[in-house]
Amino acid sequence: MKLRSSGSCEHSDEHLSGIMTQVLHQFVRHESEIAGSLVLERSLNRVQLLGRVGQDPVMRQVEGKNPVTIFSLATNEMWRSGENETHQIGDVSQKTTWHRISVFRPGLRDVAYQYVKKGSRIYVEGKVDYGEYMDKNNVRRQATTIIADNIIFLSDQTKEKA
């Protein structure tokens, strides 16, 4: 690494190549093709949501398995139609997306069940999970859920306007 007179750092190509190799080795592990064809790679399934709770949570337990706290979270996407580079004109449109949040971690599950309330603004971190289940009519359904591993409470429930 070379220090420029301006105080910024200049990395040589060789140094950057070494850093990139170290980073890649942390994220990708390969066995020799001679030893076997197994390739182990790290991957990332991470979700961050900021929104409002749509319903008070429910706690469910199926067939003696671990209980789960479930609630819905709404996120909103807003845009202006007819917007151009110099003027922000046009109608504002909004799309609300509903997410099913499932909390399995014992401590977090209990806190979520007790303190998450309809209308609360919260931040959720977790991972996406896709699954299937049979509904009451014995029809196979697909379900997408966010498995929460962190919840941050940003506000109490929305206040009623006087």
PDB file of C-alpha atoms in Angstrom:
ATOM      1  CA  MET A   1       0.000   0.000   0.000  1.00  0.00           C
ATOM      2  CA  LYS A   2       1.423   3.399  -0.967  1.00  0.00           C
ATOM      3  CA  LEU A   3       0.449   6.661   0.713  1.00  0.00           C
ATOM      4  CA  ARG A   4      -0.205   9.505  -1.683  1.00  0.00           C
ATOM      5  CA  SER A   5       0.703  13.079  -0.780  1.00  0.00           C
ATOM      6  CA  SER A   6      -3.026  13.822  -0.518  1.00  0.00           C
ATOM      7  CA  GLY A   7      -3.253  11.346   2.363  1.00  0.00           C
ATOM      8  CA  SER A   8      -5.242   8.701   0.472  1.00  0.00           C
ATOM      9  CA  CYS A   9      -4.031   5.150   0.079  1.00  0.00           C
ATOM     10  CA  GLU A  10      -3.031   3.649  -3.237  1.00  0.00           C
ATOM     11  CA  HIS A  11      -3.080  -0.140  -3.441  1.00  0.00           C
ATOM     12  CA  SER A  12      -0.845  -1.973  -5.851  1.00  0.00           C
ATOM     13  CA  ASP A  13      -2.504  -4.492  -8.148  1.00  0.00           C
ATOM     14  CA  GLU A  14      -0.606  -7.274  -6.423  1.00  0.00           C
ATOM     15  CA  HIS A  15      -1.810  -6.149  -2.972  1.00  0.00           C
ATOM     16  CA  LEU A  16      -5.429  -5.865  -4.142  1.00  0.00           C
ATOM     17  CA  SER A  17      -5.220  -9.289  -5.721  1.00  0.00           C
ATOM     18  CA  GLY A  18      -4.020 -10.714  -2.407  1.00  0.00           C
ATOM     19  CA  ILE A  19      -6.861  -9.041  -0.503  1.00  0.00           C
ATOM     20  CA  MET A  20      -9.450 -10.285  -3.013  1.00  0.00           C
ATOM     21  CA  THR A  21      -8.054 -13.814  -2.750  1.00  0.00           C
ATOM     22  CA  GLN A  22      -8.361 -13.701   1.052  1.00  0.00           C
ATOM     23  CA  VAL A  23     -11.956 -12.441   0.840  1.00  0.00           C
ATOM     24  CA  LEU A  24     -12.934 -15.050  -1.725  1.00  0.00           C
ATOM     25  CA  HIS A  25     -11.401 -17.839   0.360  1.00  0.00           C
ATOM     26  CA  GLN A  26     -13.587 -16.738   3.269  1.00  0.00           C
ATOM     27  CA  PHE A  27     -16.746 -17.034   1.170  1.00  0.00           C
ATOM     28  CA  VAL A  28     -15.971 -19.932  -1.160  1.00  0.00           C
ATOM     29  CA  ARG A  29     -14.383 -23.230  -0.211  1.00  0.00           C
ATOM     30  CA  HIS A  30     -13.501 -25.750  -2.883  1.00  0.00           C
ATOM     31  CA  GLU A  31     -12.208 -29.253  -2.511  1.00  0.00           C
ATOM     32  CA  SER A  32      -9.680 -30.353  -5.052  1.00  0.00           C
ATOM     33  CA  GLU A  33     -11.339 -31.893  -8.077  1.00  0.00           C
ATOM     34  CA  ILE A  34      -8.852 -34.749  -7.738  1.00  0.00           C
ATOM     35  CA  ALA A  35     -10.074 -35.487  -4.190  1.00  0.00           C
ATOM     36  CA  GLY A  36     -13.753 -35.169  -5.058  1.00  0.00           C
ATOM     37  CA  SER A  37     -16.328 -33.080  -6.840  1.00  0.00           C
ATOM     38  CA  LEU A  38     -17.862 -31.542  -3.709  1.00  0.00           C
ATOM     39  CA  VAL A  39     -17.981 -27.756  -3.812  1.00  0.00           C
ATOM     40  CA  LEU A  40     -18.927 -25.950  -0.614  1.00  0.00           C
ATOM     41  CA  GLU A  41     -19.929 -22.363  -1.108  1.00  0.00           C
ATOM     42  CA  ARG A  42     -21.246 -19.900   1.373  1.00  0.00           C
ATOM     43  CA  SER A  43     -24.403 -18.148   0.315  1.00  0.00           C
ATOM     44  CA  LEU A  44     -26.597 -15.423   1.713  1.00  0.00           C
ATOM     45  CA  ASN A  45     -30.319 -15.420   2.495  1.00  0.00           C
ATOM     46  CA  ARG A  46     -30.916 -12.164   4.365  1.00  0.00           C
ATOM     47  CA  VAL A  47     -33.992  -9.948   4.578  1.00  0.00           C
ATOM     48  CA  GLN A  48     -34.440  -6.541   6.188  1.00  0.00           C
ATOM     49  CA  LEU A  49     -37.948  -5.117   6.512  1.00  0.00           C
ATOM     50  CA  LEU A  50     -39.207  -1.868   7.995  1.00  0.00           C
ATOM     51  CA  GLY A  51     -42.949  -1.516   8.262  1.00  0.00           C
ATOM     52  CA  ARG A  52     -46.124  -1.630  10.339  1.00  0.00           C
ATOM     53  CA  VAL A  53     -47.665  -4.681  11.969  1.00  0.00           C
ATOM     54  CA  GLY A  54     -50.982  -5.671  10.401  1.00  0.00           C
ATOM     55  CA  GLN A  55     -52.383  -7.836  13.194  1.00  0.00           C
ATOM     56  CA  ASP A  56     -51.599  -8.816  16.763  1.00  0.00           C
ATOM     57  CA  PRO A  57     -49.368 -11.895  16.791  1.00  0.00           C
ATOM     58  CA  VAL A  58     -50.626 -15.422  17.358  1.00  0.00           C
ATOM     59  CA  MET A  59     -48.630 -18.281  18.842  1.00  0.00           C
ATOM     60  CA  ARG A  60     -49.033 -21.686  17.238  1.00  0.00           C
ATOM     61  CA  GLN A  61     -47.704 -25.108  18.046  1.00  0.00           C
ATOM     62  CA  VAL A  62     -48.273 -28.050  15.738  1.00  0.00           C
ATOM     63  CA  GLU A  63     -47.959 -31.689  16.810  1.00  0.00           C
ATOM     64  CA  GLY A  64     -45.713 -30.980  19.790  1.00  0.00           C
ATOM     65  CA  LYS A  65     -43.125 -29.158  17.664  1.00  0.00           C
ATOM     66  CA  ASN A  66     -41.540 -25.873  18.701  1.00  0.00           C
ATOM     67  CA  PRO A  67     -44.048 -23.053  19.101  1.00  0.00           C
ATOM     68  CA  VAL A  68     -43.910 -20.137  16.664  1.00  0.00           C
ATOM     69  CA  THR A  69     -45.146 -16.546  16.892  1.00  0.00           C
ATOM     70  CA  ILE A  70     -46.688 -15.328  13.633  1.00  0.00           C
ATOM     71  CA  PHE A  71     -47.763 -11.858  12.521  1.00  0.00           C
ATOM     72  CA  SER A  72     -48.030  -9.837   9.325  1.00  0.00           C
ATOM     73  CA  LEU A  73     -45.943  -6.802   8.408  1.00  0.00           C
ATOM     74  CA  ALA A  74     -46.800  -4.234   5.734  1.00  0.00           C
ATOM     75  CA  THR A  75     -44.133  -2.422   3.740  1.00  0.00           C
ATOM     76  CA  ASN A  76     -44.944   0.402   1.338  1.00  0.00           C
ATOM     77  CA  GLU A  77     -43.336   1.429  -1.911  1.00  0.00           C
ATOM     78  CA  MET A  78     -44.169   4.904  -3.197  1.00  0.00           C
ATOM     79  CA  TRP A  79     -43.484   6.531  -6.554  1.00  0.00           C
ATOM     80  CA  ARG A  80     -44.642   9.515  -8.541  1.00  0.00           C
ATOM     81  CA  SER A  81     -45.993   8.908 -12.037  1.00  0.00           C
ATOM     82  CA  GLY A  82     -45.209  11.524 -14.676  1.00  0.00           C
ATOM     83  CA  GLU A  83     -42.066  12.589 -12.832  1.00  0.00           C
ATOM     84  CA  ASN A  84     -39.359  14.204 -14.913  1.00  0.00           C
ATOM     85  CA  GLU A  85     -35.819  15.337 -14.142  1.00  0.00           C
ATOM     86  CA  THR A  86     -36.597  18.975 -13.338  1.00  0.00           C
ATOM     87  CA  HIS A  87     -40.058  18.897 -11.765  1.00  0.00           C
ATOM     88  CA  GLN A  88     -41.667  16.453  -9.393  1.00  0.00           C
ATOM     89  CA  ILE A  89     -45.117  16.475 -10.873  1.00  0.00           C
ATOM     90  CA  GLY A  90     -47.638  13.708 -11.211  1.00  0.00           C
ATOM     91  CA  ASP A  91     -49.748  11.514  -9.011  1.00  0.00           C
ATOM     92  CA  VAL A  92     -48.209   9.689  -6.095  1.00  0.00           C
ATOM     93  CA  SER A  93     -48.831   5.952  -6.203  1.00  0.00           C
ATOM     94  CA  GLN A  94     -48.290   3.456  -3.436  1.00  0.00           C
ATOM     95  CA  LYS A  95     -48.023  -0.316  -3.322  1.00  0.00           C
ATOM     96  CA  THR A  96     -48.345  -2.186  -0.043  1.00  0.00           C
ATOM     97  CA  THR A  97     -46.713  -5.595   0.291  1.00  0.00           C
ATOM     98  CA  TRP A  98     -47.709  -7.914   3.119  1.00  0.00           C
ATOM     99  CA  HIS A  99     -45.109 -10.213   4.654  1.00  0.00           C
ATOM    100  CA  ARG A 100     -45.750 -13.175   6.934  1.00  0.00           C
ATOM    101  CA  ILE A 101     -43.273 -13.070   9.831  1.00  0.00           C
ATOM    102  CA  SER A 102     -42.512 -16.236  11.836  1.00  0.00           C
ATOM    103  CA  VAL A 103     -40.447 -16.138  15.027  1.00  0.00           C
ATOM    104  CA  PHE A 104     -39.079 -19.476  16.282  1.00  0.00           C
ATOM    105  CA  ARG A 105     -36.203 -18.356  18.576  1.00  0.00           C
ATOM    106  CA  PRO A 106     -37.455 -18.927  22.143  1.00  0.00           C
ATOM    107  CA  GLY A 107     -36.592 -15.567  23.745  1.00  0.00           C
ATOM    108  CA  LEU A 108     -37.483 -13.501  20.691  1.00  0.00           C
ATOM    109  CA  ARG A 109     -40.626 -15.532  20.056  1.00  0.00           C
ATOM    110  CA  ASP A 110     -41.985 -14.717  23.526  1.00  0.00           C
ATOM    111  CA  VAL A 111     -41.041 -11.015  23.344  1.00  0.00           C
ATOM    112  CA  ALA A 112     -42.661 -10.727  19.907  1.00  0.00           C
ATOM    113  CA  TYR A 113     -45.839 -12.402  21.141  1.00  0.00           C
ATOM    114  CA  GLN A 114     -46.062 -10.110  24.148  1.00  0.00           C
ATOM    115  CA  TYR A 115     -44.995  -6.734  22.703  1.00  0.00           C
ATOM    116  CA  VAL A 116     -45.663  -6.690  18.949  1.00  0.00           C
ATOM    117  CA  LYS A 117     -49.045  -5.016  18.442  1.00  0.00           C
ATOM    118  CA  LYS A 118     -51.160  -4.095  15.440  1.00  0.00           C
ATOM    119  CA  GLY A 119     -49.978  -0.748  14.060  1.00  0.00           C
ATOM    120  CA  SER A 120     -46.521  -0.879  15.679  1.00  0.00           C
ATOM    121  CA  ARG A 121     -43.627   0.229  13.504  1.00  0.00           C
ATOM    122  CA  ILE A 122     -40.862  -2.365  13.636  1.00  0.00           C
ATOM    123  CA  TYR A 123     -37.686  -3.433  11.883  1.00  0.00           C
ATOM    124  CA  VAL A 124     -37.269  -7.159  11.191  1.00  0.00           C
ATOM    125  CA  GLU A 125     -34.160  -9.036  10.103  1.00  0.00           C
ATOM    126  CA  GLY A 126     -34.281 -12.627   9.024  1.00  0.00           C
ATOM    127  CA  LYS A 127     -34.317 -14.979   6.080  1.00  0.00           C
ATOM    128  CA  VAL A 128     -36.823 -15.955   3.398  1.00  0.00           C
ATOM    129  CA  ASP A 129     -38.316 -19.432   3.644  1.00  0.00           C
ATOM    130  CA  TYR A 130     -40.487 -21.124   1.026  1.00  0.00           C
ATOM    131  CA  GLY A 131     -42.649 -24.048   2.007  1.00  0.00           C
ATOM    132  CA  GLU A 132     -45.729 -26.059   1.171  1.00  0.00           C
ATOM    133  CA  TYR A 133     -48.701 -27.156   3.204  1.00  0.00           C
ATOM    134  CA  MET A 134     -52.061 -28.841   2.696  1.00  0.00           C
ATOM    135  CA  ASP A 135     -55.059 -26.583   3.313  1.00  0.00           C
ATOM    136  CA  LYS A 136     -58.332 -27.703   4.926  1.00  0.00           C
ATOM    137  CA  ASN A 137     -59.626 -28.849   1.498  1.00  0.00           C
ATOM    138  CA  ASN A 138     -56.532 -31.029   1.051  1.00  0.00           C
ATOM    139  CA  VAL A 139     -55.129 -28.720  -1.640  1.00  0.00           C
ATOM    140  CA  ARG A 140     -51.364 -28.207  -1.739  1.00  0.00           C
ATOM    141  CA  ARG A 141     -50.489 -24.543  -1.144  1.00  0.00           C
ATOM    142  CA  GLN A 142     -47.217 -22.653  -1.244  1.00  0.00           C
ATOM    143  CA  ALA A 143     -46.250 -20.280   1.530  1.00  0.00           C
ATOM    144  CA  THR A 144     -43.519 -17.686   1.781  1.00  0.00           C
ATOM    145  CA  THR A 145     -42.496 -16.523   5.221  1.00  0.00           C
ATOM    146  CA  ILE A 146     -39.760 -14.441   6.783  1.00  0.00           C
ATOM    147  CA  ILE A 147     -38.034 -16.322   9.613  1.00  0.00           C
ATOM    148  CA  ALA A 148     -37.141 -13.467  11.980  1.00  0.00           C
ATOM    149  CA  ASP A 149     -33.967 -13.570  14.017  1.00  0.00           C
ATOM    150  CA  ASN A 150     -33.995  -9.924  15.126  1.00  0.00           C
ATOM    151  CA  ILE A 151     -36.771  -7.426  15.797  1.00  0.00           C
ATOM    152  CA  ILE A 152     -36.290  -3.782  16.693  1.00  0.00           C
ATOM    153  CA  PHE A 153     -39.268  -1.838  18.046  1.00  0.00           C
ATOM    154  CA  LEU A 154     -39.291   1.656  16.540  1.00  0.00           C
ATOM    155  CA  SER A 155     -42.524   3.039  17.965  1.00  0.00           C
ATOM    156  CA  ASP A 156     -45.599   2.225  19.950  1.00  0.00           C
ATOM    157  CA  GLN A 157     -48.733   1.511  17.998  1.00  0.00           C
ATOM    158  CA  THR A 158     -50.091   4.312  15.893  1.00  0.00           C
ATOM    159  CA  LYS A 159     -51.903   6.896  17.948  1.00  0.00           C
ATOM    160  CA  GLU A 160     -55.579   7.652  17.318  1.00  0.00           C
ATOM    161  CA  LYS A 161     -56.072  11.218  16.087  1.00  0.00           C
ATOM    162  CA  ALA A 162     -58.120  13.300  18.486  1.00  0.00           C
TER     163      ALA A 162
END
